[in-house]
Amino acid sequence: MRKLKWLSKIAFVAIMVFMLQACSTGSGNKDESGNKGNTSEGKEGGNLVVVRLSDATGLDPHFITDIPSANIVYEKVYETLVTFDKERNIKPLLANEWEQVDDLTWKFTLQEGIKYHDGSPFNADAVKTSFDRLLDPKTGSPQKDKLGMISEIIVEDDTHVTFKLSEPYAPLLSILASNEGSILSPKAIKEAPDTLATKPVGTGPFVFDSWKSGQQITLKRNEEYWGEKVKIDSVEFKVVPEDATRLAMIESGEAHISDQVPVTEIDRINGSDKLNLFRTDGLAVEYVGFNTSNAPLDNIKLRKAISYAIEREAIIEGVYNDVGTLANVAMSPKVFGYTKDVQPYPYDVNKAKELLKEAGYDKGLKIKLLTNDRKERINVAEVIQSQLKGIGVEVEIQVMEYGAYIDAISKGTHQMFLGGWGNATGDGDYNQFNLFHSASVGAPGNHFYYKNSKVDKIIEEARAESDASKRQELYKESMELEKEDAVYVPIRNYEHLAVYNNEVDNFWLDASNYLMLQDVTLK
């Protein structure tokens, strides 16, 4: 038997090497606690208030496809078999031990004595019930294909469960550590599955309390938690759409944290003795996407023309104030599988006009560009509108509230859109399969509605390949094909920002932009 044998797998060693080690870059003169001029220690208790731009779209991990929604429940209400530490290494959580028997067989030994928030026991049956629901086609989960390599889950006894795969899958532990791997209450699944979207039931350190739609979601400390209890009594996620209001609330003490910080406010934060800025390079990417299945953007020459007409450097400097870095592909340099060898189409107005004429649009056309209502995204849309006007393309900007935006791109009612993809695992499969595989069209993540059988095959080969260098080459090949098909225009590799006041201690963001609240205290 090979206890924790996964560490010897080359693929996972590569993941460890390439994954981001999340770190805070402070601002101003801070002491070791991370807060400016405030050395008092935090105490137990208190209500933490997190202010956010938009409400969650849902709280059922089997249907959540965006990180802002997952952020409410991931490792707070729900837990996973394994999880990431600060350095993005895999560590035990609901499973305290595991072994890879062969390429298709993984065995997990579970923690004992854990109960769900509804009193039902956590055991091997609960694990099977949760994953069976996710993988059942009748459930209709957009997460299904992310874990579609799991062919069977076998309950050995209460504390031992075996995962059988249909094919080798190198990053299995990383996907099990993500939000998709959350283990839901079997009682809730059997008795009231439809309520899980609004009333999550897990084993985590926080218990769901209430959700006032469009206003706030409240979690309370789980007093019966099986592990180390959180220090705060509760956390409220409040919806505050106005950027300036969120910042003012944190500065006044009415709120404590916001993980959605406009880059235009960095100087104000740095100049305040009450505000602190947390910065960390992320695993996410931002891009201009094309709906390749609908006219007129089913025309590859038109997509290429637009690609040549977008000056990406101007967006990074002018809109983002150099927060984040210029992307070359839809995969962050911090993600395993990234390559610098695939480069996007350069800014070339003459080439853009030439291709526009070849596409049959030399007399111009109108295109709709969809974005959510985040300030920077709207600014990016306006810059692109101006740039494309220079080649005779008239852009109509459509701004939607975040939930409506997600719904629109999931249903394919858009033409061109500003999108972002947050990698939750640190592995390239999470980008390539979810964004570009034909099985992921729509809600799972392929909002380009892109279908290429050759790309599908390469992505599938990469999933099953255990040799890290071969996987790297496969991802490079798929990304080159995606470039040739002009599916998207890469814009930015994320740098995640959060602002918090001096009342908060031991807060951090991980590389996927999840709020880590396990050790937070309030002064």
Short mmCIF file of N, CA, C and O in Angstrom, two decimals, residues 2-108:
data_model
loop_
_atom_site.label_atom_id
_atom_site.label_comp_id
_atom_site.label_asym_id
_atom_site.label_seq_id
_atom_site.Cartn_x
_atom_site.Cartn_y
_atom_site.Cartn_z
N ARG A 2 0.39 2.27 -0.63
CA ARG A 2 1.22 3.46 -0.75
C ARG A 2 0.55 4.64 -0.10
O ARG A 2 -0.12 5.43 -0.75
N LYS A 3 0.73 4.79 1.23
CA LYS A 3 0.08 5.86 1.97
C LYS A 3 0.53 7.21 1.45
O LYS A 3 1.73 7.48 1.30
N LEU A 4 -0.46 8.07 1.17
CA LEU A 4 -0.20 9.41 0.65
C LEU A 4 0.71 9.37 -0.57
O LEU A 4 1.53 10.24 -0.79
N LYS A 5 0.53 8.34 -1.37
CA LYS A 5 1.42 8.10 -2.50
C LYS A 5 1.36 9.21 -3.53
O LYS A 5 2.29 9.38 -4.33
N TRP A 6 0.28 9.97 -3.53
CA TRP A 6 0.13 11.03 -4.53
C TRP A 6 1.29 12.01 -4.54
O TRP A 6 1.59 12.61 -5.55
N LEU A 7 1.98 12.17 -3.38
CA LEU A 7 3.10 13.12 -3.33
C LEU A 7 4.25 12.70 -4.23
O LEU A 7 5.08 13.52 -4.61
N SER A 8 4.28 11.41 -4.55
CA SER A 8 5.36 10.93 -5.41
C SER A 8 5.02 11.06 -6.87
O SER A 8 5.86 10.84 -7.74
N LYS A 9 3.78 11.39 -7.17
CA LYS A 9 3.36 11.53 -8.56
C LYS A 9 4.00 12.78 -9.17
O LYS A 9 3.90 13.88 -8.63
N ILE A 10 4.62 12.63 -10.28
CA ILE A 10 5.29 13.77 -10.91
C ILE A 10 4.32 14.89 -11.18
O ILE A 10 4.62 16.07 -10.99
N ALA A 11 3.12 14.53 -11.62
CA ALA A 11 2.15 15.57 -11.95
C ALA A 11 1.86 16.46 -10.76
O ALA A 11 1.77 17.68 -10.88
N PHE A 12 1.74 15.84 -9.59
CA PHE A 12 1.40 16.64 -8.43
C PHE A 12 2.59 17.42 -7.92
O PHE A 12 2.45 18.52 -7.39
N VAL A 13 3.79 16.87 -8.06
CA VAL A 13 4.97 17.64 -7.72
C VAL A 13 5.04 18.89 -8.57
O VAL A 13 5.32 20.00 -8.10
N ALA A 14 4.71 18.71 -9.85
CA ALA A 14 4.72 19.87 -10.75
C ALA A 14 3.69 20.90 -10.31
O ALA A 14 3.94 22.11 -10.36
N ILE A 15 2.53 20.43 -9.89
CA ILE A 15 1.50 21.35 -9.42
C ILE A 15 2.01 22.14 -8.22
O ILE A 15 1.82 23.35 -8.12
N MET A 16 2.69 21.47 -7.31
CA MET A 16 3.20 22.16 -6.14
C MET A 16 4.21 23.23 -6.52
O MET A 16 4.27 24.30 -5.93
N VAL A 17 5.03 22.91 -7.53
CA VAL A 17 6.05 23.86 -7.96
C VAL A 17 5.42 25.09 -8.58
O VAL A 17 5.81 26.22 -8.31
N PHE A 18 4.42 24.87 -9.43
CA PHE A 18 3.86 25.97 -10.19
C PHE A 18 2.78 26.75 -9.45
O PHE A 18 2.47 27.86 -9.82
N MET A 19 2.18 26.14 -8.45
CA MET A 19 1.09 26.83 -7.74
C MET A 19 1.62 28.04 -6.97
O MET A 19 2.73 28.07 -6.48
N LEU A 20 0.77 29.01 -6.84
CA LEU A 20 1.09 30.22 -6.13
C LEU A 20 1.17 30.00 -4.63
O LEU A 20 0.35 29.32 -4.06
N GLN A 21 2.20 30.61 -4.04
CA GLN A 21 2.24 30.69 -2.60
C GLN A 21 1.66 32.04 -2.23
O GLN A 21 2.28 33.08 -2.44
N ALA A 22 0.42 32.01 -1.73
CA ALA A 22 -0.29 33.27 -1.48
C ALA A 22 0.46 34.11 -0.46
O ALA A 22 0.93 33.62 0.56
N CYS A 23 0.61 35.41 -0.75
CA CYS A 23 1.34 36.28 0.16
C CYS A 23 0.71 37.65 0.15
O CYS A 23 0.12 38.08 -0.82
N SER A 24 0.86 38.36 1.28
CA SER A 24 0.30 39.69 1.41
C SER A 24 1.38 40.72 1.13
O SER A 24 2.50 40.61 1.62
N THR A 25 1.03 41.72 0.33
CA THR A 25 1.91 42.85 0.10
C THR A 25 1.28 44.04 0.78
O THR A 25 0.26 44.54 0.35
N GLY A 26 1.88 44.48 1.86
CA GLY A 26 1.26 45.52 2.67
C GLY A 26 1.40 46.89 2.06
O GLY A 26 2.08 47.11 1.08
N SER A 27 0.74 47.84 2.69
CA SER A 27 0.83 49.23 2.28
C SER A 27 1.01 50.08 3.52
O SER A 27 0.45 49.81 4.56
N GLY A 28 1.82 51.11 3.41
CA GLY A 28 2.07 51.96 4.57
C GLY A 28 2.98 51.27 5.55
O GLY A 28 3.59 50.24 5.26
N ASN A 29 3.11 51.83 6.74
CA ASN A 29 3.97 51.26 7.76
C ASN A 29 3.14 50.37 8.66
O ASN A 29 2.39 50.85 9.52
N LYS A 30 3.29 49.09 8.49
CA LYS A 30 2.49 48.15 9.28
C LYS A 30 3.37 47.39 10.24
O LYS A 30 4.53 47.11 9.97
N ASP A 31 2.77 47.03 11.38
CA ASP A 31 3.50 46.18 12.30
C ASP A 31 3.31 44.73 11.90
O ASP A 31 2.70 44.43 10.88
N GLU A 32 3.81 43.79 12.68
CA GLU A 32 3.76 42.38 12.29
C GLU A 32 2.34 41.85 12.22
O GLU A 32 2.09 40.84 11.56
N SER A 33 1.39 42.48 12.90
CA SER A 33 0.00 42.01 12.84
C SER A 33 -0.64 42.33 11.51
O SER A 33 -1.67 41.81 11.17
N GLY A 34 0.00 43.22 10.71
CA GLY A 34 -0.52 43.57 9.40
C GLY A 34 -1.36 44.83 9.41
O GLY A 34 -1.76 45.33 8.38
N ASN A 35 -1.62 45.40 10.58
CA ASN A 35 -2.44 46.60 10.67
C ASN A 35 -1.59 47.80 10.99
O ASN A 35 -0.65 47.73 11.78
N LYS A 36 -1.93 48.94 10.41
CA LYS A 36 -1.16 50.17 10.59
C LYS A 36 -1.36 50.73 12.00
O LYS A 36 -2.46 51.04 12.40
N GLY A 37 -0.30 50.84 12.72
CA GLY A 37 -0.32 51.55 13.98
C GLY A 37 -1.25 50.99 15.02
O GLY A 37 -1.71 51.71 15.89
N ASN A 38 -1.56 49.72 14.98
CA ASN A 38 -2.49 49.13 15.95
C ASN A 38 -1.95 47.79 16.38
O ASN A 38 -1.93 46.84 15.63
N THR A 39 -1.48 47.70 17.63
CA THR A 39 -0.81 46.48 18.07
C THR A 39 -1.64 45.68 19.06
O THR A 39 -1.17 44.69 19.59
N SER A 40 -2.88 46.10 19.34
CA SER A 40 -3.72 45.35 20.27
C SER A 40 -4.11 44.01 19.67
O SER A 40 -4.29 43.89 18.47
N GLU A 41 -4.23 43.02 20.53
CA GLU A 41 -4.55 41.68 20.06
C GLU A 41 -6.05 41.49 19.93
O GLU A 41 -6.84 42.06 20.67
N GLY A 42 -6.43 40.64 18.96
CA GLY A 42 -7.85 40.34 18.77
C GLY A 42 -8.37 39.46 19.90
O GLY A 42 -7.62 38.77 20.57
N LYS A 43 -9.67 39.50 20.09
CA LYS A 43 -10.29 38.69 21.12
C LYS A 43 -11.38 37.83 20.50
O LYS A 43 -11.78 38.04 19.35
N GLU A 44 -11.85 36.86 21.23
CA GLU A 44 -12.89 35.98 20.71
C GLU A 44 -14.24 36.67 20.73
O GLU A 44 -14.55 37.45 21.63
N GLY A 45 -15.06 36.38 19.71
CA GLY A 45 -16.40 36.93 19.64
C GLY A 45 -16.52 38.04 18.62
O GLY A 45 -15.56 38.41 17.94
N GLY A 46 -17.72 38.56 18.48
CA GLY A 46 -17.97 39.66 17.57
C GLY A 46 -18.55 39.22 16.25
O GLY A 46 -18.48 38.04 15.87
N ASN A 47 -19.15 40.18 15.55
CA ASN A 47 -19.76 39.93 14.25
C ASN A 47 -18.92 40.57 13.16
O ASN A 47 -18.74 41.79 13.13
N LEU A 48 -18.39 39.77 12.24
CA LEU A 48 -17.59 40.26 11.13
C LEU A 48 -18.52 40.64 9.99
O LEU A 48 -19.38 39.85 9.58
N VAL A 49 -18.34 41.85 9.44
CA VAL A 49 -19.17 42.31 8.34
C VAL A 49 -18.31 42.43 7.08
O VAL A 49 -17.33 43.17 7.06
N VAL A 50 -18.69 41.67 6.06
CA VAL A 50 -18.01 41.70 4.76
C VAL A 50 -18.95 42.36 3.76
O VAL A 50 -20.09 41.91 3.59
N VAL A 51 -18.52 43.43 3.12
CA VAL A 51 -19.36 44.12 2.14
C VAL A 51 -18.93 43.73 0.73
O VAL A 51 -17.73 43.65 0.43
N ARG A 52 -19.92 43.50 -0.13
CA ARG A 52 -19.67 42.96 -1.45
C ARG A 52 -20.50 43.70 -2.49
O ARG A 52 -21.55 44.27 -2.19
N LEU A 53 -20.03 43.66 -3.73
CA LEU A 53 -20.71 44.34 -4.83
C LEU A 53 -22.08 43.72 -5.12
O LEU A 53 -23.06 44.43 -5.33
N SER A 54 -22.14 42.37 -5.14
CA SER A 54 -23.35 41.68 -5.59
C SER A 54 -23.70 40.54 -4.65
O SER A 54 -22.86 40.05 -3.89
N ASP A 55 -24.93 40.10 -4.75
CA ASP A 55 -25.41 38.97 -3.96
C ASP A 55 -24.92 37.66 -4.59
O ASP A 55 -24.50 37.63 -5.76
N ALA A 56 -25.00 36.59 -3.84
CA ALA A 56 -24.70 35.27 -4.37
C ALA A 56 -25.76 34.86 -5.38
O ALA A 56 -26.91 35.30 -5.29
N THR A 57 -25.39 34.02 -6.33
CA THR A 57 -26.36 33.50 -7.29
C THR A 57 -27.02 32.23 -6.79
O THR A 57 -28.05 31.80 -7.31
N GLY A 58 -26.44 31.60 -5.77
CA GLY A 58 -26.96 30.37 -5.18
C GLY A 58 -25.94 29.82 -4.22
O GLY A 58 -24.76 30.21 -4.26
N LEU A 59 -26.34 28.88 -3.34
CA LEU A 59 -25.44 28.37 -2.31
C LEU A 59 -25.29 26.85 -2.36
O LEU A 59 -24.75 26.25 -1.43
N ASP A 60 -25.74 26.23 -3.44
CA ASP A 60 -25.58 24.79 -3.62
C ASP A 60 -24.31 24.55 -4.42
O ASP A 60 -24.24 24.89 -5.61
N PRO A 61 -23.26 23.95 -3.82
CA PRO A 61 -21.99 23.75 -4.53
C PRO A 61 -22.12 22.96 -5.82
O PRO A 61 -21.28 23.10 -6.71
N HIS A 62 -23.15 22.15 -5.94
CA HIS A 62 -23.34 21.37 -7.17
C HIS A 62 -23.85 22.23 -8.32
O HIS A 62 -23.89 21.76 -9.46
N PHE A 63 -24.23 23.47 -8.00
CA PHE A 63 -24.74 24.37 -9.04
C PHE A 63 -24.00 25.70 -9.08
O PHE A 63 -24.20 26.48 -10.01
N ILE A 64 -23.16 25.98 -8.11
CA ILE A 64 -22.39 27.22 -8.11
C ILE A 64 -21.32 27.16 -9.20
O ILE A 64 -20.55 26.19 -9.27
N THR A 65 -21.26 28.19 -10.04
CA THR A 65 -20.23 28.24 -11.08
C THR A 65 -19.40 29.51 -11.00
O THR A 65 -18.62 29.81 -11.90
N ASP A 66 -19.57 30.29 -9.94
CA ASP A 66 -18.78 31.53 -9.79
C ASP A 66 -18.20 31.59 -8.38
O ASP A 66 -18.82 31.17 -7.40
N ILE A 67 -16.98 32.10 -8.29
CA ILE A 67 -16.27 32.14 -7.01
C ILE A 67 -16.92 33.09 -6.00
O ILE A 67 -16.95 32.78 -4.80
N PRO A 68 -17.46 34.25 -6.40
CA PRO A 68 -18.14 35.09 -5.40
C PRO A 68 -19.24 34.36 -4.63
O PRO A 68 -19.41 34.59 -3.43
N SER A 69 -19.98 33.48 -5.31
CA SER A 69 -21.01 32.70 -4.60
C SER A 69 -20.37 31.59 -3.77
O SER A 69 -20.76 31.36 -2.62
N ALA A 70 -19.39 30.91 -4.35
CA ALA A 70 -18.72 29.84 -3.62
C ALA A 70 -18.05 30.37 -2.36
O ALA A 70 -17.94 29.66 -1.35
N ASN A 71 -17.62 31.62 -2.41
CA ASN A 71 -16.92 32.24 -1.28
C ASN A 71 -17.75 32.26 -0.01
O ASN A 71 -17.22 32.28 1.10
N ILE A 72 -19.07 32.23 -0.14
CA ILE A 72 -19.95 32.24 1.03
C ILE A 72 -19.86 30.93 1.80
O ILE A 72 -19.89 30.91 3.03
N VAL A 73 -19.76 29.81 1.07
CA VAL A 73 -19.90 28.50 1.71
C VAL A 73 -18.61 27.68 1.74
O VAL A 73 -18.46 26.79 2.58
N TYR A 74 -17.67 27.94 0.84
CA TYR A 74 -16.48 27.10 0.70
C TYR A 74 -15.62 27.13 1.97
O TYR A 74 -15.16 28.19 2.41
N GLU A 75 -15.42 25.98 2.57
CA GLU A 75 -14.66 25.77 3.80
C GLU A 75 -15.17 26.65 4.95
O GLU A 75 -14.46 26.93 5.90
N LYS A 76 -16.42 27.07 4.83
CA LYS A 76 -17.09 27.81 5.90
C LYS A 76 -18.30 26.98 6.35
O LYS A 76 -18.34 26.48 7.47
N VAL A 77 -19.29 26.86 5.46
CA VAL A 77 -20.44 25.99 5.74
C VAL A 77 -20.11 24.56 5.32
O VAL A 77 -20.41 23.60 6.04
N TYR A 78 -19.51 24.44 4.15
CA TYR A 78 -19.16 23.12 3.61
C TYR A 78 -17.68 22.84 3.75
O TYR A 78 -16.85 23.76 3.77
N GLU A 79 -17.36 21.54 3.80
CA GLU A 79 -15.96 21.12 3.83
C GLU A 79 -15.73 20.04 2.79
O GLU A 79 -16.68 19.47 2.23
N THR A 80 -14.48 19.76 2.53
CA THR A 80 -14.06 18.82 1.50
C THR A 80 -13.21 17.72 2.12
O THR A 80 -12.74 17.84 3.25
N LEU A 81 -13.01 16.66 1.38
CA LEU A 81 -12.20 15.55 1.90
C LEU A 81 -10.78 16.01 2.22
O LEU A 81 -10.22 15.66 3.26
N VAL A 82 -10.22 16.77 1.30
CA VAL A 82 -8.88 17.34 1.49
C VAL A 82 -8.98 18.83 1.18
O VAL A 82 -9.93 19.29 0.57
N THR A 83 -7.98 19.59 1.60
CA THR A 83 -8.01 21.02 1.36
C THR A 83 -6.61 21.54 1.08
O THR A 83 -5.63 20.77 1.11
N PHE A 84 -6.49 22.84 0.81
CA PHE A 84 -5.19 23.47 0.56
C PHE A 84 -4.73 24.20 1.81
O PHE A 84 -5.53 24.81 2.52
N ASP A 85 -3.41 24.18 2.05
CA ASP A 85 -2.87 25.06 3.07
C ASP A 85 -2.45 26.37 2.41
O ASP A 85 -2.70 26.59 1.22
N LYS A 86 -1.80 27.26 3.15
CA LYS A 86 -1.44 28.58 2.60
C LYS A 86 -0.49 28.48 1.41
O LYS A 86 -0.48 29.35 0.56
N GLU A 87 0.29 27.43 1.37
CA GLU A 87 1.24 27.24 0.28
C GLU A 87 0.66 26.43 -0.86
O GLU A 87 1.37 26.00 -1.76
N ARG A 88 -0.65 26.17 -0.81
CA ARG A 88 -1.38 25.42 -1.83
C ARG A 88 -0.98 23.95 -1.87
O ARG A 88 -1.17 23.27 -2.88
N ASN A 89 -0.45 23.44 -0.78
CA ASN A 89 -0.21 22.00 -0.66
C ASN A 89 -1.50 21.34 -0.18
O ASN A 89 -2.29 21.94 0.55
N ILE A 90 -1.70 20.09 -0.58
CA ILE A 90 -2.87 19.34 -0.13
C ILE A 90 -2.67 18.86 1.29
O ILE A 90 -1.61 18.34 1.65
N LYS A 91 -3.72 19.04 2.12
CA LYS A 91 -3.65 18.54 3.50
C LYS A 91 -4.99 17.90 3.86
O LYS A 91 -6.01 18.12 3.20
N PRO A 92 -5.03 17.08 4.90
CA PRO A 92 -6.27 16.39 5.28
C PRO A 92 -7.34 17.36 5.76
O PRO A 92 -7.04 18.42 6.32
N LEU A 93 -8.61 16.98 5.58
CA LEU A 93 -9.72 17.70 6.20
C LEU A 93 -10.73 16.65 6.66
O LEU A 93 -10.53 16.03 7.70
N LEU A 94 -11.80 16.41 5.90
CA LEU A 94 -12.75 15.37 6.31
C LEU A 94 -12.15 13.97 6.16
O LEU A 94 -12.61 13.03 6.80
N ALA A 95 -11.18 13.84 5.29
CA ALA A 95 -10.40 12.60 5.21
C ALA A 95 -9.07 12.84 5.91
O ALA A 95 -8.42 13.86 5.67
N ASN A 96 -8.68 11.94 6.78
CA ASN A 96 -7.40 12.13 7.47
C ASN A 96 -6.26 11.34 6.85
O ASN A 96 -5.10 11.49 7.23
N GLU A 97 -6.60 10.52 5.85
CA GLU A 97 -5.57 9.69 5.22
C GLU A 97 -6.09 9.21 3.87
O GLU A 97 -7.30 9.04 3.68
N TRP A 98 -5.18 9.02 2.91
CA TRP A 98 -5.59 8.49 1.61
C TRP A 98 -4.43 7.76 0.97
O TRP A 98 -3.27 7.93 1.34
N GLU A 99 -4.76 6.94 0.00
CA GLU A 99 -3.74 6.22 -0.76
C GLU A 99 -4.22 6.01 -2.18
O GLU A 99 -5.42 5.84 -2.43
N GLN A 100 -3.29 6.05 -3.09
CA GLN A 100 -3.60 5.74 -4.48
C GLN A 100 -3.15 4.31 -4.73
O GLN A 100 -1.96 4.01 -4.79
N VAL A 101 -4.11 3.44 -4.89
CA VAL A 101 -3.81 2.01 -5.07
C VAL A 101 -3.24 1.76 -6.45
O VAL A 101 -2.28 1.02 -6.63
N ASP A 102 -3.86 2.38 -7.46
CA ASP A 102 -3.35 2.32 -8.83
C ASP A 102 -3.87 3.56 -9.55
O ASP A 102 -4.46 4.45 -8.92
N ASP A 103 -3.66 3.62 -10.84
CA ASP A 103 -4.04 4.84 -11.58
C ASP A 103 -5.54 5.12 -11.52
O ASP A 103 -5.96 6.27 -11.72
N LEU A 104 -6.34 4.09 -11.24
CA LEU A 104 -7.80 4.26 -11.28
C LEU A 104 -8.47 4.09 -9.92
O LEU A 104 -9.70 4.16 -9.84
N THR A 105 -7.70 3.90 -8.87
CA THR A 105 -8.28 3.59 -7.57
C THR A 105 -7.68 4.45 -6.46
O THR A 105 -6.47 4.45 -6.26
N TRP A 106 -8.54 5.17 -5.76
CA TRP A 106 -8.12 6.00 -4.63
C TRP A 106 -8.96 5.62 -3.41
O TRP A 106 -10.18 5.53 -3.49
N LYS A 107 -8.27 5.39 -2.28
CA LYS A 107 -8.97 5.04 -1.05
C LYS A 107 -8.77 6.14 -0.01
O LYS A 107 -7.66 6.63 0.18
N PHE A 108 -9.87 6.49 0.67
CA PHE A 108 -9.84 7.55 1.68
C PHE A 108 -10.30 7.01 3.03
O PHE A 108 -11.28 6.28 3.11
#
